[in-house]
PDB file of C-alpha atoms in Angstrom:
ATOM      1  CA  MET A   1      99.673 205.693 -28.269  1.00  0.00           C
ATOM      2  CA  ARG A   2     100.191 209.437 -28.167  1.00  0.00           C
ATOM      3  CA  ASP A   3     103.513 211.130 -27.463  1.00  0.00           C
ATOM      4  CA  ARG A   4     103.518 213.411 -24.464  1.00  0.00           C
ATOM      5  CA  VAL A   5     106.091 216.015 -23.473  1.00  0.00           C
ATOM      6  CA  PHE A   6     107.334 216.875 -20.014  1.00  0.00           C
ATOM      7  CA  THR A   7     109.660 219.837 -19.480  1.00  0.00           C
ATOM      8  CA  ALA A   8     111.606 221.127 -16.516  1.00  0.00           C
ATOM      9  CA  SER A   9     113.976 224.058 -16.178  1.00  0.00           C
ATOM     10  CA  GLN A  10     116.336 225.161 -13.449  1.00  0.00           C
ATOM     11  CA  TRP A  11     119.006 227.824 -13.063  1.00  0.00           C
ATOM     12  CA  VAL A  12     122.082 226.755 -11.116  1.00  0.00           C
ATOM     13  CA  PRO A  13     124.911 228.947  -9.844  1.00  0.00           C
ATOM     14  CA  SER A  14     127.594 226.989 -11.644  1.00  0.00           C
ATOM     15  CA  ARG A  15     129.601 227.552 -14.825  1.00  0.00           C
ATOM     16  CA  LEU A  16     128.421 225.813 -17.989  1.00  0.00           C
ATOM     17  CA  ASP A  17     131.448 223.513 -18.238  1.00  0.00           C
ATOM     18  CA  ARG A  18     131.206 222.459 -14.573  1.00  0.00           C
ATOM     19  CA  THR A  19     127.447 221.852 -14.853  1.00  0.00           C
ATOM     20  CA  PHE A  20     127.805 219.766 -18.011  1.00  0.00           C
ATOM     21  CA  ALA A  21     130.596 217.724 -16.412  1.00  0.00           C
ATOM     22  CA  PHE A  22     128.354 217.029 -13.409  1.00  0.00           C
ATOM     23  CA  PHE A  23     125.457 215.797 -15.557  1.00  0.00           C
ATOM     24  CA  SER A  24     127.649 213.779 -17.893  1.00  0.00           C
ATOM     25  CA  ASP A  25     128.997 211.725 -14.977  1.00  0.00           C
ATOM     26  CA  THR A  26     126.380 208.955 -14.814  1.00  0.00           C
ATOM     27  CA  HIS A  27     127.122 208.178 -11.181  1.00  0.00           C
ATOM     28  CA  ASN A  28     125.775 211.592 -10.190  1.00  0.00           C
ATOM     29  CA  LEU A  29     122.340 210.259 -11.187  1.00  0.00           C
ATOM     30  CA  GLU A  30     122.327 208.194  -8.004  1.00  0.00           C
ATOM     31  CA  ARG A  31     123.089 211.368  -6.005  1.00  0.00           C
ATOM     32  CA  ILE A  32     120.191 213.366  -7.474  1.00  0.00           C
ATOM     33  CA  THR A  33     117.486 210.690  -7.699  1.00  0.00           C
ATOM     34  CA  ARG A  34     114.844 210.391  -4.986  1.00  0.00           C
ATOM     35  CA  PRO A  35     115.772 207.690  -2.463  1.00  0.00           C
ATOM     36  CA  PHE A  36     112.372 205.942  -2.801  1.00  0.00           C
ATOM     37  CA  VAL A  37     113.199 205.175  -6.462  1.00  0.00           C
ATOM     38  CA  ARG A  38     116.174 203.070  -5.263  1.00  0.00           C
ATOM     39  CA  PHE A  39     118.039 203.954  -8.451  1.00  0.00           C
ATOM     40  CA  ARG A  40     121.238 201.989  -9.099  1.00  0.00           C
ATOM     41  CA  ILE A  41     123.532 201.970 -12.113  1.00  0.00           C
ATOM     42  CA  LEU A  42     124.359 198.415 -13.148  1.00  0.00           C
ATOM     43  CA  THR A  43     126.882 199.254 -15.887  1.00  0.00           C
ATOM     44  CA  PRO A  44     130.353 198.966 -14.355  1.00  0.00           C
ATOM     45  CA  PRO A  45     132.564 202.063 -14.273  1.00  0.00           C
ATOM     46  CA  PRO A  46     134.172 203.774 -15.959  1.00  0.00           C
ATOM     47  CA  ILE A  47     131.373 204.751 -18.327  1.00  0.00           C
ATOM     48  CA  GLU A  48     132.713 206.695 -21.306  1.00  0.00           C
ATOM     49  CA  MET A  49     129.910 208.997 -22.381  1.00  0.00           C
ATOM     50  CA  GLY A  50     129.292 209.611 -26.070  1.00  0.00           C
ATOM     51  CA  VAL A  51     126.978 208.635 -28.905  1.00  0.00           C
ATOM     52  CA  GLY A  52     126.256 204.921 -28.664  1.00  0.00           C
ATOM     53  CA  THR A  53     127.008 204.556 -24.940  1.00  0.00           C
ATOM     54  CA  THR A  54     124.468 202.267 -23.258  1.00  0.00           C
ATOM     55  CA  ILE A  55     123.779 202.380 -19.547  1.00  0.00           C
ATOM     56  CA  ASP A  56     121.834 199.817 -17.540  1.00  0.00           C
ATOM     57  CA  TYR A  57     119.927 200.805 -14.390  1.00  0.00           C
ATOM     58  CA  ARG A  58     117.758 199.226 -11.762  1.00  0.00           C
ATOM     59  CA  LEU A  59     115.040 201.252 -10.042  1.00  0.00           C
ATOM     60  CA  ARG A  60     111.583 201.063  -8.521  1.00  0.00           C
ATOM     61  CA  LEU A  61     108.514 202.892  -9.774  1.00  0.00           C
ATOM     62  CA  ARG A  62     105.574 202.724  -7.377  1.00  0.00           C
ATOM     63  CA  GLY A  63     107.418 199.887  -5.629  1.00  0.00           C
ATOM     64  CA  VAL A  64     107.738 197.776  -8.791  1.00  0.00           C
ATOM     65  CA  PRO A  65     111.324 196.756  -9.645  1.00  0.00           C
ATOM     66  CA  ILE A  66     112.323 197.792 -13.170  1.00  0.00           C
ATOM     67  CA  ARG A  67     115.394 197.337 -15.294  1.00  0.00           C
ATOM     68  CA  TRP A  68     116.094 200.195 -17.669  1.00  0.00           C
ATOM     69  CA  ARG A  69     118.588 200.594 -20.489  1.00  0.00           C
ATOM     70  CA  SER A  70     119.390 203.962 -22.025  1.00  0.00           C
ATOM     71  CA  GLU A  71     121.463 204.814 -25.057  1.00  0.00           C
ATOM     72  CA  ILE A  72     123.122 208.169 -25.652  1.00  0.00           C
ATOM     73  CA  THR A  73     121.936 209.206 -29.109  1.00  0.00           C
ATOM     74  CA  ARG A  74     123.293 212.763 -29.180  1.00  0.00           C
ATOM     75  CA  TRP A  75     126.377 214.143 -27.466  1.00  0.00           C
ATOM     76  CA  ASP A  76     127.153 217.868 -27.747  1.00  0.00           C
ATOM     77  CA  PRO A  77     129.436 219.027 -24.887  1.00  0.00           C
ATOM     78  CA  PRO A  78     128.883 221.362 -23.101  1.00  0.00           C
ATOM     79  CA  HIS A  79     125.462 222.187 -24.569  1.00  0.00           C
ATOM     80  CA  GLY A  80     123.553 218.953 -24.197  1.00  0.00           C
ATOM     81  CA  PHE A  81     122.943 215.308 -24.800  1.00  0.00           C
ATOM     82  CA  VAL A  82     120.033 212.963 -25.429  1.00  0.00           C
ATOM     83  CA  ASP A  83     119.366 209.600 -23.846  1.00  0.00           C
ATOM     84  CA  GLU A  84     116.723 207.231 -25.199  1.00  0.00           C
ATOM     85  CA  GLN A  85     115.196 204.280 -23.408  1.00  0.00           C
ATOM     86  CA  ARG A  86     116.057 201.016 -25.139  1.00  0.00           C
ATOM     87  CA  ARG A  87     114.448 198.838 -22.460  1.00  0.00           C
ATOM     88  CA  GLY A  88     112.143 199.977 -19.692  1.00  0.00           C
ATOM     89  CA  PRO A  89     108.593 200.790 -18.638  1.00  0.00           C
ATOM     90  CA  TYR A  90     107.724 203.346 -21.326  1.00  0.00           C
ATOM     91  CA  ARG A  91     106.737 202.676 -24.911  1.00  0.00           C
ATOM     92  CA  LYS A  92     108.901 205.673 -25.752  1.00  0.00           C
ATOM     93  CA  TRP A  93     111.302 207.793 -23.682  1.00  0.00           C
ATOM     94  CA  ILE A  94     113.558 210.418 -25.237  1.00  0.00           C
ATOM     95  CA  HIS A  95     115.211 212.678 -22.665  1.00  0.00           C
ATOM     96  CA  GLU A  96     116.935 215.768 -23.977  1.00  0.00           C
ATOM     97  CA  HIS A  97     119.280 217.544 -21.548  1.00  0.00           C
ATOM     98  CA  ARG A  98     120.153 221.126 -22.557  1.00  0.00           C
ATOM     99  CA  PHE A  99     122.587 223.520 -20.883  1.00  0.00           C
ATOM    100  CA  ARG A 100     123.258 227.188 -21.565  1.00  0.00           C
ATOM    101  CA  ALA A 101     125.117 229.963 -19.801  1.00  0.00           C
ATOM    102  CA  GLU A 102     122.710 232.418 -18.175  1.00  0.00           C
ATOM    103  CA  ASP A 103     123.175 235.249 -15.663  1.00  0.00           C
ATOM    104  CA  GLY A 104     126.548 234.023 -14.435  1.00  0.00           C
ATOM    105  CA  GLY A 105     125.340 230.432 -13.997  1.00  0.00           C
ATOM    106  CA  THR A 106     123.744 227.752 -16.147  1.00  0.00           C
ATOM    107  CA  ARG A 107     120.191 227.117 -17.264  1.00  0.00           C
ATOM    108  CA  VAL A 108     119.506 223.360 -17.140  1.00  0.00           C
ATOM    109  CA  GLU A 109     116.554 222.281 -19.273  1.00  0.00           C
ATOM    110  CA  ASP A 110     115.047 218.834 -19.566  1.00  0.00           C
ATOM    111  CA  GLN A 111     112.572 217.784 -22.197  1.00  0.00           C
ATOM    112  CA  VAL A 112     111.180 214.280 -22.094  1.00  0.00           C
ATOM    113  CA  THR A 113     109.098 212.976 -24.973  1.00  0.00           C
ATOM    114  CA  TYR A 114     107.375 209.838 -23.779  1.00  0.00           C
ATOM    115  CA  ALA A 115     104.533 207.449 -24.491  1.00  0.00           C
ATOM    116  CA  VAL A 116     102.894 205.113 -22.006  1.00  0.00           C
ATOM    117  CA  PRO A 117     100.722 202.058 -22.307  1.00  0.00           C
ATOM    118  CA  GLY A 118      97.104 202.858 -21.559  1.00  0.00           C
ATOM    119  CA  SER A 119      94.960 205.905 -21.858  1.00  0.00           C
ATOM    120  CA  ALA A 120      95.332 209.615 -21.286  1.00  0.00           C
ATOM    121  CA  LEU A 121      93.804 209.010 -17.858  1.00  0.00           C
ATOM    122  CA  ALA A 122      96.674 206.676 -16.922  1.00  0.00           C
ATOM    123  CA  ASP A 123      99.094 209.447 -17.854  1.00  0.00           C
ATOM    124  CA  ARG A 124      97.150 212.173 -16.028  1.00  0.00           C
ATOM    125  CA  TRP A 125      96.542 210.219 -12.814  1.00  0.00           C
ATOM    126  CA  PHE A 126      99.686 208.123 -12.502  1.00  0.00           C
ATOM    127  CA  VAL A 127     102.538 208.767 -14.938  1.00  0.00           C
ATOM    128  CA  ARG A 128     102.610 212.580 -15.096  1.00  0.00           C
ATOM    129  CA  PRO A 129     102.393 213.087 -11.301  1.00  0.00           C
ATOM    130  CA  GLU A 130     105.168 210.507 -10.862  1.00  0.00           C
ATOM    131  CA  LEU A 131     107.363 212.361 -13.372  1.00  0.00           C
ATOM    132  CA  GLU A 132     106.743 215.626 -11.542  1.00  0.00           C
ATOM    133  CA  ARG A 133     107.742 214.036  -8.227  1.00  0.00           C
ATOM    134  CA  ILE A 134     110.838 212.426  -9.725  1.00  0.00           C
ATOM    135  CA  PHE A 135     112.006 215.638 -11.422  1.00  0.00           C
ATOM    136  CA  ASP A 136     111.246 217.891  -8.449  1.00  0.00           C
ATOM    137  CA  TYR A 137     113.707 216.174  -6.114  1.00  0.00           C
ATOM    138  CA  PRO A 138     116.816 216.675  -8.277  1.00  0.00           C
ATOM    139  CA  ARG A 139     116.126 220.412  -8.400  1.00  0.00           C
ATOM    140  CA  ARG A 140     116.895 220.663  -4.692  1.00  0.00           C
ATOM    141  CA  ALA A 141     119.780 218.185  -4.795  1.00  0.00           C
ATOM    142  CA  ILE A 142     121.361 219.881  -7.820  1.00  0.00           C
ATOM    143  CA  SER A 143     121.118 223.291  -6.170  1.00  0.00           C
ATOM    144  CA  GLU A 144     122.944 221.909  -3.130  1.00  0.00           C
ATOM    145  CA  LEU A 145     125.591 220.019  -5.108  1.00  0.00           C
ATOM    146  CA  LEU A 146     126.265 222.777  -7.639  1.00  0.00           C
ATOM    147  CA  GLY A 147     125.480 225.637  -5.264  1.00  0.00           C
ATOM    148  CA  PRO A 148     127.622 228.678  -4.719  1.00  0.00           C
ATOM    149  CA  ARG A 149     130.924 228.436  -2.999  1.00  0.00           C
ATOM    150  CA  ASP A 150     131.196 232.220  -2.741  1.00  0.00           C
ATOM    151  CA  GLU A 151     128.269 234.601  -2.131  1.00  0.00           C
ATOM    152  CA  LYS A 152     130.147 237.436  -3.888  1.00  0.00           C
ATOM    153  CA  THR A 153     130.183 235.378  -7.081  1.00  0.00           C
ATOM    154  CA  PHE A 154     126.604 234.110  -6.787  1.00  0.00           C
ATOM    155  CA  PRO A 155     124.354 236.327  -4.658  1.00  0.00           C
ATOM    156  CA  ARG A 156     121.280 234.794  -3.047  1.00  0.00           C
ATOM    157  CA  GLU A 157     118.841 236.470  -5.423  1.00  0.00           C
ATOM    158  CA  ARG A 158     118.584 234.280  -8.512  1.00  0.00           C
ATOM    159  CA  PRO A 159     116.321 234.050 -11.545  1.00  0.00           C
ATOM    160  CA  ARG A 160     113.079 232.210 -10.832  1.00  0.00           C
ATOM    161  CA  ASP A 161     113.039 228.532 -11.674  1.00  0.00           C
ATOM    162  CA  HIS A 162     109.986 226.966 -13.207  1.00  0.00           C
ATOM    163  CA  LEU A 163     108.470 223.607 -13.969  1.00  0.00           C
ATOM    164  CA  PRO A 164     106.101 224.149 -16.886  1.00  0.00           C
ATOM    165  CA  ALA A 165     103.154 221.791 -17.120  1.00  0.00           C
TER     166      ALA A 165
END
């Protein structure tokens, strides 16, 4: 079982504190997750975020129903937090969310360290493409939800976003 790393980065036209608040509200996950995943939070609100918080989810991956439990293992407002899978489909899943002020907005960076059952081929053909699909959708949703309210404050020309391999 080899650890693999997936990274994604996006600039959003929103202040650091506002962006962190958006991502630290667990119910926004339902708003930014692809509809085909049928993601639902099972933990009843309110969910107080901090180290030790556990959150239960239900979702579908490739049509298979999955229950997932995450624990917040690092909490550093407004710069980031880490959630780790405690129960779910991966042998290992550590998702680091990082936020930093950049060019009048916020750079949102995700780094997922994960391990899957099976071979490198299973990762290359199934898991990695699925991760790319799942992480691509929120980029558009986040841009809409945290988008500019005033073109004078956030002109249309923005730094290029990227999804490194």
